[in-house]
Tab-separated table of C-alpha atoms in Angstrom:
chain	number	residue	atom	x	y	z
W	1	UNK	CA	22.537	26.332	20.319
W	2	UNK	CA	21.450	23.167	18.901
W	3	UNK	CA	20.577	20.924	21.516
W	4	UNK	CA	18.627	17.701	20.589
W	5	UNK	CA	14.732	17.259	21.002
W	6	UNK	CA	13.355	14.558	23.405
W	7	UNK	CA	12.662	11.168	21.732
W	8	UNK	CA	9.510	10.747	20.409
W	9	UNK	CA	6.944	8.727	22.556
W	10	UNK	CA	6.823	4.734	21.751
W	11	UNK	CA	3.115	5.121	20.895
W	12	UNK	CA	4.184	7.277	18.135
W	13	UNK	CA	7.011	4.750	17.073
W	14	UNK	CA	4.371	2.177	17.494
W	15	UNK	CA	2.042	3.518	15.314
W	16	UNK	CA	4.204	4.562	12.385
W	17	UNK	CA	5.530	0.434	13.104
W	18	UNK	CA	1.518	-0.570	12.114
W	19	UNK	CA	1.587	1.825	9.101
W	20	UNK	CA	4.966	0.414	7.680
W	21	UNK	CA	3.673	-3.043	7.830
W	22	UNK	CA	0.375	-2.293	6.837
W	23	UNK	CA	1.449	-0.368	3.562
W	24	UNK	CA	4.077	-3.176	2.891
W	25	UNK	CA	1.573	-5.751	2.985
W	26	UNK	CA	-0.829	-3.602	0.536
W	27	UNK	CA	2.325	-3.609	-2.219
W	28	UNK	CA	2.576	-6.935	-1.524
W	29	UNK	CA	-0.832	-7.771	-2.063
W	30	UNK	CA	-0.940	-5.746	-5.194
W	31	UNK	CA	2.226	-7.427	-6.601
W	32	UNK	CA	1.053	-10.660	-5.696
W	33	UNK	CA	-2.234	-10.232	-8.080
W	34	UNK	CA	-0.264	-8.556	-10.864
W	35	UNK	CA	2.222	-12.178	-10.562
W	36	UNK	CA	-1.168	-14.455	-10.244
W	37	UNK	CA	-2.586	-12.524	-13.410
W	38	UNK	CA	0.671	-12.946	-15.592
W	39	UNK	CA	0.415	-16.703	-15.436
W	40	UNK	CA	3.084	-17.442	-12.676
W	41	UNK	CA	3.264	-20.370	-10.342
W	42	UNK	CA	2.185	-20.004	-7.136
W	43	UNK	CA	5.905	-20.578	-5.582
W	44	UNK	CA	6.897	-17.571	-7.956
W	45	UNK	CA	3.986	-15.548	-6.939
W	46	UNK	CA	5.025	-15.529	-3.068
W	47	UNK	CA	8.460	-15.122	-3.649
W	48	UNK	CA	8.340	-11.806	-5.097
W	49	UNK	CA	5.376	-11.058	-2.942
W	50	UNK	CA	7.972	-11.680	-0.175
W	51	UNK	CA	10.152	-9.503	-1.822
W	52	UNK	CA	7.942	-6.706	-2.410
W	53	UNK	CA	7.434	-6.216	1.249
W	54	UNK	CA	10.243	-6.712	2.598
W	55	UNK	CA	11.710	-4.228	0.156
W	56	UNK	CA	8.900	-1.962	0.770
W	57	UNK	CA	8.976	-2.099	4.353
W	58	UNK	CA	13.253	-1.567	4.703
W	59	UNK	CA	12.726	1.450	2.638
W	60	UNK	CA	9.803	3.073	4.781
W	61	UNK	CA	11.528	2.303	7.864
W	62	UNK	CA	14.950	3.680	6.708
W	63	UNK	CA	13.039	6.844	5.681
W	64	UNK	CA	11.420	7.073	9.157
W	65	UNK	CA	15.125	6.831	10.480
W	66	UNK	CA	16.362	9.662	8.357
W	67	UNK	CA	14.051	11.984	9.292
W	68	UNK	CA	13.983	11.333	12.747
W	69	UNK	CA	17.902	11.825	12.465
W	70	UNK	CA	17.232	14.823	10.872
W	71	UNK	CA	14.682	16.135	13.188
W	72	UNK	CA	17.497	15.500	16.089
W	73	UNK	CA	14.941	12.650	17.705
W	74	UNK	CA	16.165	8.804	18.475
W	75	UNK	CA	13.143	6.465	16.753
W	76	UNK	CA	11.970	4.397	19.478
Protein backbone atom coordinates (compact mmCIF):
# COMPACT_ATOMS: atom_id res chain seq x y z
CA UNK A 1 0.00 0.00 0.00
CA UNK A 2 1.28 3.25 -0.99
CA UNK A 3 -0.87 5.81 0.23
CA UNK A 4 0.40 9.47 0.14
CA UNK A 5 1.89 11.38 3.25
CA UNK A 6 0.10 14.54 4.60
CA UNK A 7 1.37 17.83 3.09
CA UNK A 8 3.99 19.35 4.74
CA UNK A 9 3.11 22.31 7.13
CA UNK A 10 3.26 25.99 5.39
CA UNK A 11 5.87 27.00 8.00
CA UNK A 12 8.04 24.44 6.52
CA UNK A 13 7.19 25.64 2.87
CA UNK A 14 7.74 29.04 4.24
CA UNK A 15 10.96 28.57 5.43
CA UNK A 16 12.57 26.61 2.62
CA UNK A 17 10.68 29.96 0.48
CA UNK A 18 13.35 32.36 2.77
CA UNK A 19 16.26 29.95 2.03
CA UNK A 20 15.62 29.88 -1.85
CA UNK A 21 15.61 33.57 -1.98
CA UNK A 22 18.19 34.08 0.36
CA UNK A 23 20.76 31.71 -1.46
CA UNK A 24 19.63 33.26 -4.86
CA UNK A 25 20.39 36.59 -3.76
CA UNK A 26 23.99 35.38 -2.36
CA UNK A 27 24.81 34.03 -6.24
CA UNK A 28 23.60 37.05 -7.26
CA UNK A 29 25.61 39.08 -5.16
CA UNK A 30 28.65 37.08 -5.95
CA UNK A 31 28.06 37.34 -9.75
CA UNK A 32 27.37 40.83 -9.52
CA UNK A 33 31.10 41.55 -8.00
CA UNK A 34 32.77 39.09 -10.37
CA UNK A 35 30.75 41.50 -13.45
CA UNK A 36 31.80 44.91 -11.43
CA UNK A 37 35.51 43.49 -11.25
CA UNK A 38 35.72 42.52 -15.06
CA UNK A 39 35.15 46.09 -16.12
CA UNK A 40 31.36 45.92 -17.07
CA UNK A 41 28.84 48.68 -17.06
CA UNK A 42 26.67 48.94 -14.45
CA UNK A 43 23.42 48.14 -16.78
CA UNK A 44 25.42 44.85 -17.70
CA UNK A 45 26.28 44.15 -14.18
CA UNK A 46 22.45 43.96 -13.02
CA UNK A 47 21.32 42.25 -15.86
CA UNK A 48 23.12 39.15 -15.33
CA UNK A 49 22.83 39.71 -11.64
CA UNK A 50 19.09 39.45 -12.49
CA UNK A 51 19.76 36.52 -14.27
CA UNK A 52 21.76 34.75 -11.84
CA UNK A 53 18.94 34.70 -9.41
CA UNK A 54 16.33 34.16 -11.10
CA UNK A 55 18.08 31.17 -12.61
CA UNK A 56 19.27 30.18 -9.29
CA UNK A 57 16.13 30.49 -7.58
CA UNK A 58 13.81 28.39 -10.56
CA UNK A 59 16.29 25.69 -10.13
CA UNK A 60 16.13 25.42 -6.17
CA UNK A 61 12.52 25.65 -6.23
CA UNK A 62 12.04 23.02 -9.01
CA UNK A 63 14.33 20.76 -6.91
CA UNK A 64 12.17 21.37 -3.79
CA UNK A 65 9.18 20.26 -6.11
CA UNK A 66 10.82 17.05 -7.16
CA UNK A 67 11.50 15.84 -4.05
CA UNK A 68 8.47 16.66 -2.47
CA UNK A 69 6.86 14.70 -5.51
CA UNK A 70 9.00 12.10 -4.73
CA UNK A 71 8.46 11.99 -1.09
CA UNK A 72 4.49 11.67 -2.04
CA UNK A 73 3.93 15.37 -0.23
CA UNK A 74 2.10 18.50 -2.16
CA UNK A 75 4.71 21.71 -1.49
CA UNK A 76 2.64 24.22 0.08
Amino acid sequence: MNTPLPPDPPRTWVLWMVIIVLFSALVAVCVAVLKHTSGAGTADTILYAGGAFGATSGLCFAAVGAVASLRGRTPG
